[in-house]
CSV table of C-alpha atoms and ligand atoms in Angstrom, one decimal:
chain,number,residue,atom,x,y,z
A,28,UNK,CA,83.4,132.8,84.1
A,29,UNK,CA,83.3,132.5,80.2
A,30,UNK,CA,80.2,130.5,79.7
A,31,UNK,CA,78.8,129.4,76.0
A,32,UNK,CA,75.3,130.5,74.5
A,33,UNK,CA,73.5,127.0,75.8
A,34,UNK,CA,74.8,128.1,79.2
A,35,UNK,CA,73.8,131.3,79.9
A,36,UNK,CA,70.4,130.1,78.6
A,37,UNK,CA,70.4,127.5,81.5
A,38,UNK,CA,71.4,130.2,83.4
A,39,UNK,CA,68.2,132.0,82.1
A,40,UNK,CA,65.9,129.3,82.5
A,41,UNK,CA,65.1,128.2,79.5
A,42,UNK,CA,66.1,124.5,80.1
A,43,UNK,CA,63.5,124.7,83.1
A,44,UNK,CA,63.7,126.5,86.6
A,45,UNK,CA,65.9,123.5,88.0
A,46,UNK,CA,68.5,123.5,85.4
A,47,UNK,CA,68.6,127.6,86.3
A,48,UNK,CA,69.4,126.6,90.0
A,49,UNK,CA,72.0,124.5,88.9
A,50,UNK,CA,73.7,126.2,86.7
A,51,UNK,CA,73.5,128.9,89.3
A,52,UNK,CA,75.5,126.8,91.8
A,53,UNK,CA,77.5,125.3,89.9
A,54,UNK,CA,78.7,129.1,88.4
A,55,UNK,CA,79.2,130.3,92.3
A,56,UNK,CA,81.3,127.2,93.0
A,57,UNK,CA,83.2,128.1,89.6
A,58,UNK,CA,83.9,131.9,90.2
A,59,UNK,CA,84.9,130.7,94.1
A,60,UNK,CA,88.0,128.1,92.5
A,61,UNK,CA,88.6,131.1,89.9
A,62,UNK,CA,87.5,128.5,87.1
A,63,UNK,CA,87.7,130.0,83.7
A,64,UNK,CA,84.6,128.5,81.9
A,65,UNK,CA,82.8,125.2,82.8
A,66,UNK,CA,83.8,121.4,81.4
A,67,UNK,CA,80.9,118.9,79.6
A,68,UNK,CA,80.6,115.6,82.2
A,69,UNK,CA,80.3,112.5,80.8
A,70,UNK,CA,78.6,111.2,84.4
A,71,UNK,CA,77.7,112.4,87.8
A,72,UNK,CA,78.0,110.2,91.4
A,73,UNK,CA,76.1,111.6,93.9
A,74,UNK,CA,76.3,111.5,97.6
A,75,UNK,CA,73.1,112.7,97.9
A,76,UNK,CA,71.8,109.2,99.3
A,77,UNK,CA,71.9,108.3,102.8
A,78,UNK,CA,70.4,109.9,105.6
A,79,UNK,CA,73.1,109.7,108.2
A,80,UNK,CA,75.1,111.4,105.6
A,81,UNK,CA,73.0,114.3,104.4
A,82,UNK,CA,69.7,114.7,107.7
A,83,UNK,CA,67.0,117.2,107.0
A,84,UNK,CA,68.8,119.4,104.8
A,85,UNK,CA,70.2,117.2,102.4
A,86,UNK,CA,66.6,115.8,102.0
A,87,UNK,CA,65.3,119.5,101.6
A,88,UNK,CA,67.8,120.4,98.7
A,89,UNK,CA,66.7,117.2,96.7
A,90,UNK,CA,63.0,118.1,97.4
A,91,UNK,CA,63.9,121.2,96.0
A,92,UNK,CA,65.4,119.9,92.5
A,93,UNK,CA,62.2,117.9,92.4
A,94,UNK,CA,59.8,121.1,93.1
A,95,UNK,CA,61.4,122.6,90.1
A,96,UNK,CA,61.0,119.3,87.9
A,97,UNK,CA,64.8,118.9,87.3
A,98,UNK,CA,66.5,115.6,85.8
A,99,UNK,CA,69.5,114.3,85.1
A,100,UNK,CA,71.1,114.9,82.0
A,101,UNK,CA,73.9,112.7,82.1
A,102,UNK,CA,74.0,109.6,83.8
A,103,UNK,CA,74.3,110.1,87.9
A,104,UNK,CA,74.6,107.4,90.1
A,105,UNK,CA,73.6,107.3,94.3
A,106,UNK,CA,76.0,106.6,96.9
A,107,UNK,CA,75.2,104.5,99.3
A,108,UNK,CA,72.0,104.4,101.2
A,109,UNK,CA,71.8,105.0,104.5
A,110,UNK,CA,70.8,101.5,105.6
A,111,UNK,CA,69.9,98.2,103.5
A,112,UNK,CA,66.8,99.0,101.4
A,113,UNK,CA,64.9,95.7,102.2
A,114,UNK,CA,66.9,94.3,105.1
A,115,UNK,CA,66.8,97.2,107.3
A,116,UNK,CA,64.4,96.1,109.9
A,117,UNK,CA,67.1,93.1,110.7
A,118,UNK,CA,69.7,96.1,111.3
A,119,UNK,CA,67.9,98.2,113.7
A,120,UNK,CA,67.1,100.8,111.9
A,121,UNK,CA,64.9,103.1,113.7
A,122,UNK,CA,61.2,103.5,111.6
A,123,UNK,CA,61.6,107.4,111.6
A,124,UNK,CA,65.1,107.2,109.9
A,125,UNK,CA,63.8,104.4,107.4
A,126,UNK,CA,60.9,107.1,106.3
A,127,UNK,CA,63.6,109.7,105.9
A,128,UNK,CA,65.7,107.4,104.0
A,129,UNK,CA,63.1,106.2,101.8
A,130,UNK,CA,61.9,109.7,101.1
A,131,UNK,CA,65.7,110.3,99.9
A,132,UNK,CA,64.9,107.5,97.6
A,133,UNK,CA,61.7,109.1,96.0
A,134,UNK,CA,63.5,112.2,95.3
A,135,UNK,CA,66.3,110.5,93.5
A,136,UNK,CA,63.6,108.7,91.6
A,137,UNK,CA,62.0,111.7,90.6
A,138,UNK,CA,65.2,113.6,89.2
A,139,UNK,CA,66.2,110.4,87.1
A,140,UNK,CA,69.2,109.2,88.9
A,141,UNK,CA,70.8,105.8,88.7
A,142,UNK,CA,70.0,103.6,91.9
A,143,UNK,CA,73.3,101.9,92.2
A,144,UNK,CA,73.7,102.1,96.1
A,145,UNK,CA,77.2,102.4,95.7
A,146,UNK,CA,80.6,103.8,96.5
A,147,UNK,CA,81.7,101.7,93.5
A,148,UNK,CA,79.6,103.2,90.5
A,149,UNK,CA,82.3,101.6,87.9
A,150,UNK,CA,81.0,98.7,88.2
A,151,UNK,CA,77.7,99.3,88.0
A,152,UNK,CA,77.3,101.0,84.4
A,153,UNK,CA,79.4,104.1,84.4
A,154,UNK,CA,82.9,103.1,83.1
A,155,UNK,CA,85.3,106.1,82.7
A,156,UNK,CA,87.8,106.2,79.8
A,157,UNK,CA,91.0,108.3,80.1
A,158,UNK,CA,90.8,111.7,79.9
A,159,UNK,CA,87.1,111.7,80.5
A,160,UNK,CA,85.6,114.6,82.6
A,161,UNK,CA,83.4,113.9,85.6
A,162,UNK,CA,81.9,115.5,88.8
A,163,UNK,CA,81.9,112.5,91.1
A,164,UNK,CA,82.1,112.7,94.9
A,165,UNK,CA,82.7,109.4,97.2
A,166,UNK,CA,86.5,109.9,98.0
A,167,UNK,CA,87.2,106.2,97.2
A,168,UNK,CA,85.4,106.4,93.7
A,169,UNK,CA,87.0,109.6,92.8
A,170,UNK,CA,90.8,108.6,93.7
A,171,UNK,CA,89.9,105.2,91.8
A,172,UNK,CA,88.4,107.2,88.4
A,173,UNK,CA,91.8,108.9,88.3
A,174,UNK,CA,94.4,107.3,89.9
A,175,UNK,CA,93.4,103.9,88.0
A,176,UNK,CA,91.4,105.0,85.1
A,177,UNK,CA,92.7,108.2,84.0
A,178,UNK,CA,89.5,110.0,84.2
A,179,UNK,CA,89.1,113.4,85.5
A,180,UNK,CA,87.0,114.8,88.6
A,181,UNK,CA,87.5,116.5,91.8
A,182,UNK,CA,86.3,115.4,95.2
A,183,UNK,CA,82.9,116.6,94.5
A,184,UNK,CA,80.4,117.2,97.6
A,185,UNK,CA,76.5,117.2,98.3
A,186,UNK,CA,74.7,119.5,95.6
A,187,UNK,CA,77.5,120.5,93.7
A,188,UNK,CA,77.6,116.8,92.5
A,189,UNK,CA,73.8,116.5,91.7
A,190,UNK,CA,74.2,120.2,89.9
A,191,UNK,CA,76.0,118.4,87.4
A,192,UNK,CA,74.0,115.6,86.8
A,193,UNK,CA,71.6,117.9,86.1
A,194,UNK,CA,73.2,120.9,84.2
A,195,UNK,CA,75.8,118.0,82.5
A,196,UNK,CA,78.9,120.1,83.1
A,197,UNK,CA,81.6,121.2,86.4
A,198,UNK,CA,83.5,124.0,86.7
A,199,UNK,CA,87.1,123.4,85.1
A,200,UNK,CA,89.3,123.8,87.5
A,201,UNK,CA,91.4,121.4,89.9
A,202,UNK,CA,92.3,117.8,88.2
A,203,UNK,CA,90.3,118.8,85.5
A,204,UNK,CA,93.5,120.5,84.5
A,205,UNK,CA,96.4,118.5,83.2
A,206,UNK,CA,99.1,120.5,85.4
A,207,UNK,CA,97.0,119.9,88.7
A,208,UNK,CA,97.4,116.5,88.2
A,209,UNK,CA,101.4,116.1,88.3
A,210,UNK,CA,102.9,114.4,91.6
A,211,UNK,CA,104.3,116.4,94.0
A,212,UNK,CA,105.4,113.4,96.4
A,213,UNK,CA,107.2,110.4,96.3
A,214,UNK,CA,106.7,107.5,98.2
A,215,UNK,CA,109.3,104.3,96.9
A,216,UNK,CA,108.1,100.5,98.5
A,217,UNK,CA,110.6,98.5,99.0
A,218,UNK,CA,108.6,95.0,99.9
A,219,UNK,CA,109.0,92.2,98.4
A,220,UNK,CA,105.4,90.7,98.5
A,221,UNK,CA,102.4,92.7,98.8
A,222,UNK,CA,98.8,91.5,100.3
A,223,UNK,CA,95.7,92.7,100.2
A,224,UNK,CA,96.2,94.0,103.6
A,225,UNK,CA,99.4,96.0,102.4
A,226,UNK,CA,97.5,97.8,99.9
A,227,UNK,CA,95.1,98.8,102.4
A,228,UNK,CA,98.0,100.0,104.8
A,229,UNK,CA,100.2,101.7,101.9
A,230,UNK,CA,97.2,103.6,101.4
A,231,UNK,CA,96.3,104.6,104.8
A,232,UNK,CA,100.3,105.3,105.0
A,233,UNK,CA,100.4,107.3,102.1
A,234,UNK,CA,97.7,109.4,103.1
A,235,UNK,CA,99.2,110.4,106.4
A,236,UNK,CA,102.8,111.3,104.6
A,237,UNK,CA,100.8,112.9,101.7
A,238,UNK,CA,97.6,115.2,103.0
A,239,UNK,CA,96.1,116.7,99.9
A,240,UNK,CA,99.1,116.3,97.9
A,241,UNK,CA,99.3,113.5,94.8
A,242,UNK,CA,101.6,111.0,95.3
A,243,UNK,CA,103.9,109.3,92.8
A,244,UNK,CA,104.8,104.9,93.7
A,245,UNK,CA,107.7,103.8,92.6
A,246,UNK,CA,108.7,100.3,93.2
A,247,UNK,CA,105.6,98.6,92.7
A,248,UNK,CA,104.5,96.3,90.6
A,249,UNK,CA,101.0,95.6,88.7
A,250,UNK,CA,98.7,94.3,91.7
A,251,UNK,CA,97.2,90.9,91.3
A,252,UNK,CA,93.5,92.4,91.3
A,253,UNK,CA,92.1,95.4,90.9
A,254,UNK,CA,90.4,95.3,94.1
A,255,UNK,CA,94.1,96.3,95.4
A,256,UNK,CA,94.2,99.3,94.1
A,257,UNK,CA,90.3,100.1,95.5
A,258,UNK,CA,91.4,99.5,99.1
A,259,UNK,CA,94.5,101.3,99.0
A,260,UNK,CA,92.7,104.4,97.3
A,261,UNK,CA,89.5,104.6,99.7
A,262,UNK,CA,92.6,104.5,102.5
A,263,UNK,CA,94.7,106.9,100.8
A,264,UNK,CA,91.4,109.4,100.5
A,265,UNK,CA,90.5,108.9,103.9
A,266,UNK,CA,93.7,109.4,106.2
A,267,UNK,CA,94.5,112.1,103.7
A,268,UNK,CA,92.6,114.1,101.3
A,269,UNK,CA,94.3,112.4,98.4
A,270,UNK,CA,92.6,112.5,94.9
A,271,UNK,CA,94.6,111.0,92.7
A,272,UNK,CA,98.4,109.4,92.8
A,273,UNK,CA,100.9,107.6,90.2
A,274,UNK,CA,102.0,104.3,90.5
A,275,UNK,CA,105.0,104.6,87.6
A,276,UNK,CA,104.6,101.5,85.0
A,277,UNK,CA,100.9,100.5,86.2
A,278,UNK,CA,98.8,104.3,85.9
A,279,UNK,CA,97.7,105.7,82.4
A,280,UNK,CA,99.6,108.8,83.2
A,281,UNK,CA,102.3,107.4,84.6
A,282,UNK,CA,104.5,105.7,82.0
A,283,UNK,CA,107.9,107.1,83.5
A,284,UNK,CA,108.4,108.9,86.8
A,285,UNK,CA,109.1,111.7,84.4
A,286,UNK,CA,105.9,111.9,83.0
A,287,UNK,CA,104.2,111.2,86.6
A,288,UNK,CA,106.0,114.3,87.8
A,289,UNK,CA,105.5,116.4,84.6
A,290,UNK,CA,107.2,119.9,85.9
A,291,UNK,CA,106.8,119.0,89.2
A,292,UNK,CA,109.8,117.6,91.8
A,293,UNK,CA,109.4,115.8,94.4
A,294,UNK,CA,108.5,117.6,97.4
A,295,UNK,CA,109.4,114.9,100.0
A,296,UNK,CA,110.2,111.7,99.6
A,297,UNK,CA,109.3,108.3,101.8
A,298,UNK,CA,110.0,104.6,101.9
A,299,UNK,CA,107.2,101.7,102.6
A,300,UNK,CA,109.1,98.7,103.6
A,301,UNK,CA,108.2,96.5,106.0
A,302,UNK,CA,109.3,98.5,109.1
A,303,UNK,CA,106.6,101.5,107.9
A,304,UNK,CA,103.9,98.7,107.0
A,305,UNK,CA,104.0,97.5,110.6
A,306,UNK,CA,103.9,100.8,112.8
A,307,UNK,CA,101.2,102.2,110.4
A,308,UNK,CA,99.4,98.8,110.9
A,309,UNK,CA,100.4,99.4,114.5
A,310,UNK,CA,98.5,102.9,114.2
A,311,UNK,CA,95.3,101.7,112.8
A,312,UNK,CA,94.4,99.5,115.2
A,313,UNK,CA,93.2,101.0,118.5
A,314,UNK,CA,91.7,97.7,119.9
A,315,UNK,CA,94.7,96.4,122.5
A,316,UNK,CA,93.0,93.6,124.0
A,317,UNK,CA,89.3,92.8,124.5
A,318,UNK,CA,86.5,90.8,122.7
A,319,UNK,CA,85.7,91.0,118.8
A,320,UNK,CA,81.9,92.0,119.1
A,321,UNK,CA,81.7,92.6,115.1
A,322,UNK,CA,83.6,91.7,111.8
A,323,UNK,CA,82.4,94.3,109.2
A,324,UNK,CA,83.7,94.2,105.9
A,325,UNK,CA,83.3,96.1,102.4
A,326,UNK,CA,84.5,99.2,102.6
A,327,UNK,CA,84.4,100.4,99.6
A,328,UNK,CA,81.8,97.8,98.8
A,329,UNK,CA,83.0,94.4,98.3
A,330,UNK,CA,83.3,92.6,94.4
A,331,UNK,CA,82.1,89.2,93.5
A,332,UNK,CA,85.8,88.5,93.6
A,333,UNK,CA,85.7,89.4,97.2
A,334,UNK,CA,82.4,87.9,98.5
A,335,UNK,CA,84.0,84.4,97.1
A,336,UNK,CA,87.1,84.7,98.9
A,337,UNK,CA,85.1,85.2,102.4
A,338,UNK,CA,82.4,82.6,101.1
A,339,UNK,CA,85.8,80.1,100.8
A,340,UNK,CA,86.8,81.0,104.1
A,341,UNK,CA,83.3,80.7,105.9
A,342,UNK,CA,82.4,77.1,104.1
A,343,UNK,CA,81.7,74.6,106.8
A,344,UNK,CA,82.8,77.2,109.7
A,345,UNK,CA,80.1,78.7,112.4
A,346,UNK,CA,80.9,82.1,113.6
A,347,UNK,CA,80.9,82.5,117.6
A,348,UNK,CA,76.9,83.3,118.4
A,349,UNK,CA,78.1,86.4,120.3
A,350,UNK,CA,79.8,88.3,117.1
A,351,UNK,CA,78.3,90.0,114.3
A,352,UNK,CA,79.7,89.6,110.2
A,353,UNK,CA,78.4,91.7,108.2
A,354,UNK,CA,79.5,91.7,104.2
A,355,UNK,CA,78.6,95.1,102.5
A,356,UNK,CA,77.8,95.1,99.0
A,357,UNK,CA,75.5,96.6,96.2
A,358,UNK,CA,72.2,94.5,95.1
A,359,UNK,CA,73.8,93.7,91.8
A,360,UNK,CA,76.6,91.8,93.7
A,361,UNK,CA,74.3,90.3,96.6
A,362,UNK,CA,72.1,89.0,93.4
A,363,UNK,CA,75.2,87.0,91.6
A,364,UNK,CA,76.5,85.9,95.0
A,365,UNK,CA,72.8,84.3,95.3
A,366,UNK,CA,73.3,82.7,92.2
A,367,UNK,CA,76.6,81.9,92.6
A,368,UNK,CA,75.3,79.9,95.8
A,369,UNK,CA,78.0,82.1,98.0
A,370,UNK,CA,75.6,83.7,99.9
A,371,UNK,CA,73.9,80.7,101.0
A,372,UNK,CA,77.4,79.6,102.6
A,373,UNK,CA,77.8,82.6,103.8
A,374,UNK,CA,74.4,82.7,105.7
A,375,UNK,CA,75.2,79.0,107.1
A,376,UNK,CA,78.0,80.5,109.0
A,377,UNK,CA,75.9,83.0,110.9
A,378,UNK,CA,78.1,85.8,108.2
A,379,UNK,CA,75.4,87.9,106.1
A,380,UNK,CA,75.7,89.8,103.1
A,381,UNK,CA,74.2,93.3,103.2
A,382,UNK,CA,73.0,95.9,100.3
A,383,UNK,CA,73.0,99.5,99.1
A,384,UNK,CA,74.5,100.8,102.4
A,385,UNK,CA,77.5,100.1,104.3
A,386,UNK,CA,78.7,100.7,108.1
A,387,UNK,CA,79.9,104.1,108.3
A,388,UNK,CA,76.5,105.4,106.4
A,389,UNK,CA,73.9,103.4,108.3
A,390,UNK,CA,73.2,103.3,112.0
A,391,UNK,CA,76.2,100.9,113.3
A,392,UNK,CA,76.1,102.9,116.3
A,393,UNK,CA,72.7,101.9,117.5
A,394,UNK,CA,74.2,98.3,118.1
A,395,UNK,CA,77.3,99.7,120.4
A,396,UNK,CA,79.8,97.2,119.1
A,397,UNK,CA,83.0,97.8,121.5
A,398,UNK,CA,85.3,96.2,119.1
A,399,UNK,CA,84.8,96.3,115.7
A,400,UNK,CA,87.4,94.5,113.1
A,401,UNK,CA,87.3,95.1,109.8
A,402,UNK,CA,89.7,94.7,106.4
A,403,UNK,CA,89.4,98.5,105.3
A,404,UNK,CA,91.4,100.8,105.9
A,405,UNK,CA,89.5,103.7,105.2
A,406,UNK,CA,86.9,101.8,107.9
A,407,UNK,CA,89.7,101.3,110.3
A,408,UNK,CA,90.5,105.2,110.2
A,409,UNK,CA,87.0,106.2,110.5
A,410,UNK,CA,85.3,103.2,113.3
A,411,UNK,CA,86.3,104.8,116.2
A,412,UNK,CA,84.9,108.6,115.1
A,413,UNK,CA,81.7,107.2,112.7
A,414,UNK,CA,80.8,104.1,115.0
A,415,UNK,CA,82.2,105.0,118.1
A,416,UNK,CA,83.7,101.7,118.3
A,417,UNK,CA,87.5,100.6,118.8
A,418,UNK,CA,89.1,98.7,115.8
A,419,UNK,CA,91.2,96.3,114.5
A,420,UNK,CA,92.7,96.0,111.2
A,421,UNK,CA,93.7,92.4,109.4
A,422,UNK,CA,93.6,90.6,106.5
A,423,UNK,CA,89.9,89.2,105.5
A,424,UNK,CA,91.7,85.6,106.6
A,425,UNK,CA,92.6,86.3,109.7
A,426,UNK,CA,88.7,88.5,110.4
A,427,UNK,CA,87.6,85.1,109.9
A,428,UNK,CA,90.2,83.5,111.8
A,429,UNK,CA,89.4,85.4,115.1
A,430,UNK,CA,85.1,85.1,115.2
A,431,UNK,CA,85.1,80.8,114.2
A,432,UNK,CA,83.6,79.0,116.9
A,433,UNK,CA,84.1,75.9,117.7
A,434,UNK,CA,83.1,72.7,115.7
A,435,UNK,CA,80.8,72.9,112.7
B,506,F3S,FE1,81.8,102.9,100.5
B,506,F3S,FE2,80.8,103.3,102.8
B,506,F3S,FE3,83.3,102.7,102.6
B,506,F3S,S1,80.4,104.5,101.0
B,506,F3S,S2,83.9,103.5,100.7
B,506,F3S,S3,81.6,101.4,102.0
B,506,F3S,S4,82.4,104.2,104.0
C-alpha cells in the first residue's frame, strides 16, 4: 500500500504506541482487499459496545487501545449496549454480564468515543454529506449512510472500525470507490400504496433476491418518512449482505436508472407487487398459531416520530398482564419522549421505552419468550436464531392490536 509521510510515521509510532497498532491493522486489512493507499474518515461507528456482541475478547482488544493511551481522532460513535445502562436490573440482566458491560463502557470512555448507544448514529451528531468517507459498521447504519445519504463506507466489523476512529482513515477499497458502487440488480415495485410494513418487507425481499449485490428500485416513489427507508435498509442488510442500493428519482446517485447502473447491467431482474409482498411476509413469520408472549419494537432504534405513533396507539389501552412491550430507543429519544409526555402514556399501558441497547444485543433470551412479534424486519429475520424465539411480523398497529386487553 502507498501510504503518505504522516502515515508511515503512525506506522512508526510517533503519534503514540496505539495509533501504531492501528495503523498496523488497519494496513493488514488494506493489503488483504488489495487497497491501493488508505482514505481520510470524516467519522467512525463502532460496534465495539455490547457484551453479547463482542464477550471477553472484544473487551480485551478495547483494554488494549486503552493500555496504549489511544483516542479517537475523528468522531466515533458506540453501537448499542448490551443491555439498558440504568434499567438493566428490570430486564434481567445477570450482575456478571452488567460488570462486563459496564467495563465495555469504561474503555470507550477512556479512548474518547461518542456514547450514543445507537444503531442510528445520524441522528445523534454525525450527519454524513454526500460523497463523505467513513468506516462505520452496524449493517442498518451503513446501508442508510449510502443508500440515503450518499456517503461512503463499507460494512466495517469489530476493531477495524475503532482502528479508524483512532488512526482517522480506512483502507480505500470497496464502496469507497465510485465503480463499486453501481447496481448490478434490479428489482421494479409495482404497488400502488406502500406502508411502513412494505418497506420493511421490500427490504427483507430485496435482500433474499439480492445477497451481496446493490440493488437498483424502480417504481417507487419518495417515502412519506424517512424512517421507511431505515427499516427497509436494516432488512435489506440483514436477509442479505446488502450495503448500499438505488432507488432511481429518490437516491443522490440515482437521478436516472442510467446513472444508478453507471457501466453496469442488470444482472437479474425482479418484480415486488403485491403477490411477492405477501409470500415474503408469509416467510418472515414462523409463529403459526400460539400466544404473543412479547411485542418488541425498534429495530433499528425507534425516532421520536415512531415512539408517538405507538404512544397514539397505547393512549387509554392496557396491554394483556401476561405480554411484554418493549420500545427500544437511544437516551436522547427516551429524554424528549419524557418531555414530550409519550412515555408516560406509554408506561400507563404496561408498554415501556428502553435505552442504549435493543433485543438482539441484550439478553432477550434469559426471559424465553415463545413468541415474539415485532415491526422489524431485520428483527423478524434474526428472533428465532438471536432470541431463540418464534416470530411474527405486522405493522406497529396491528402489534398493538394483538396484546390490548380488555377494558381500560
Ligand atoms: Fe439496531 Fe439492534 Fe436492530 S443494533 S438495527 S436495534 S439489532
Amino acid at each position: 500500500m502507498k501510504l503518505t509521510p504522516e502515515e508511515e510515521r503512525m506506522l512508526e509510532g510517533k503519534n503514540g504506541k496505539g495509533c501504531k497498532l492501528a495503523m498496523e491493522i488497519l494496513v493488514e486489512v488494506g493489503r488483504a482487499f488489495g487497497a491501493e493507499r488508505m482514505v481520510p474518515v470524516q467519522s467512525a461507528h463502532t460496534v465495539l459496545s455490547s457484551y453479547k456482541g463482542i464477550m471477553d475478547a472484544g473487551i480485551e482488544a478495547l483494554q488494549r487501545f486503552v493500555e496504549l493511551g489511544a483516542r479517537a481522532s475523528v468522531p466515533t460513535t458506540t453501537d448499542p449496549a448490551g443491555m439498558d445502562l440504568e434499567q438493566w436490573k428490570g430486564f434481567k440482566v445477570p450482575q456478571k454480564y452488567a460488570r462486563k458491560q459496564f467495563q465495555i463502557v469504561k474503555a470507550t470512555r477512556a479512548l474518547g468515543l461518542i456514547p450514543c448507544w445507537t444503531c442510528t448514529p445520524y441522528l445523534c451528531g454525525l450527519l454524513p454529506q454526500k460523497g463523505d468517507h467513513l468506516a462505520w459498521a452496524e449493517s442498518s447504519a451503513v446501508i442508510f449512510a449510502n443508500s440515503i445519504m450518499g456517503a461512503r463506507t463499507n460494512r466495517e466489523t469489530a476493531v477495524i472500525d475503532i482502528s479508524a476512529g483512532i488512526a482517522g482513515r480506512t483502507p480505500y477499497y470497496g464502496l469507497h470507490l465510485t465503480e463499486n458502487r453501481w447496481g448490478n440488480i434490479l428489482i421494479d415495485v409495482q404497488m400502488e400504496h406502500m406502508g411502513t410494513d412494505d418497506y420493511n418487507i421490500l427490504g427483507y425481499f430485496m435482500g433474499k433476491k439480492a445477497g451481496t449485490k446493490t440493488p437498483v428500485i424502480t417504481g417507487l416513489q419518495k417515502a412519506d418518512r424517512f424512517e421507511d427507508y431505515k427499516g427497509m435498509g436494516a432488512a435489506a442488510a440483514a436477509s442479505g449482505g446488502v450495503a448500499l442500493y438505488h432507488i432511481v428519482g429518490v437516491t443522490p446517485e440515482a437521478r436516472t436508472v442510467e446513472e444508478a447502473f453507471g457501466k453496469n447491467r442488470a444482472e437479474e431482474s425482479f418484480t415486488f407487487s403485491t403477490r411477492e409482498r405477501d409470500l415474503t411476509k408469509n416467510e418472515m413469520c414462523t409463529a403459526r398459531d400460539g400466544k404473543i408472549n412479547a411485542v418488541l419494537v425498534g429495530c433499528p432504534h425507534y425516532t421520536i416520530t415512531e415512539i408517538k405513533r405507538a404512544a397514539q396507539l397505547l393512549e387509554g389501552k392496557k396491554l394483556r398482564k401476561d405480554v411484554q412491550f418493549w420500545i427500544y430507543t437511544y437516551k436522547n429519544v427516551e429524554s424528549l419522549a419524557e418531555r414530550l409526555g409519550y412515555k408516560k402514556i406509554i408506561e400507563k399501558s404496561g408498554a415501556a421505552i428502553t435505552s442504549d441497547t435493543c433485543m438482539m444485543i441484550s439478553p432477550t433470551e434469559l426471559w424465553h419468550f415463545n413468541t415474539i412479534m415485532t415491526d422489524s424486519g431485520k428483527f423478524a429475520y434474526y428472533a428465532p436464531s438471536q432470541v431463540q424465539s418464534e416470530v411474527v411480523f405486522d405493522s406497529i398497529e396491528n402489534c398493538v392490536k394483538a396484546v390490548v386487553g380488555k377494558g381500560k
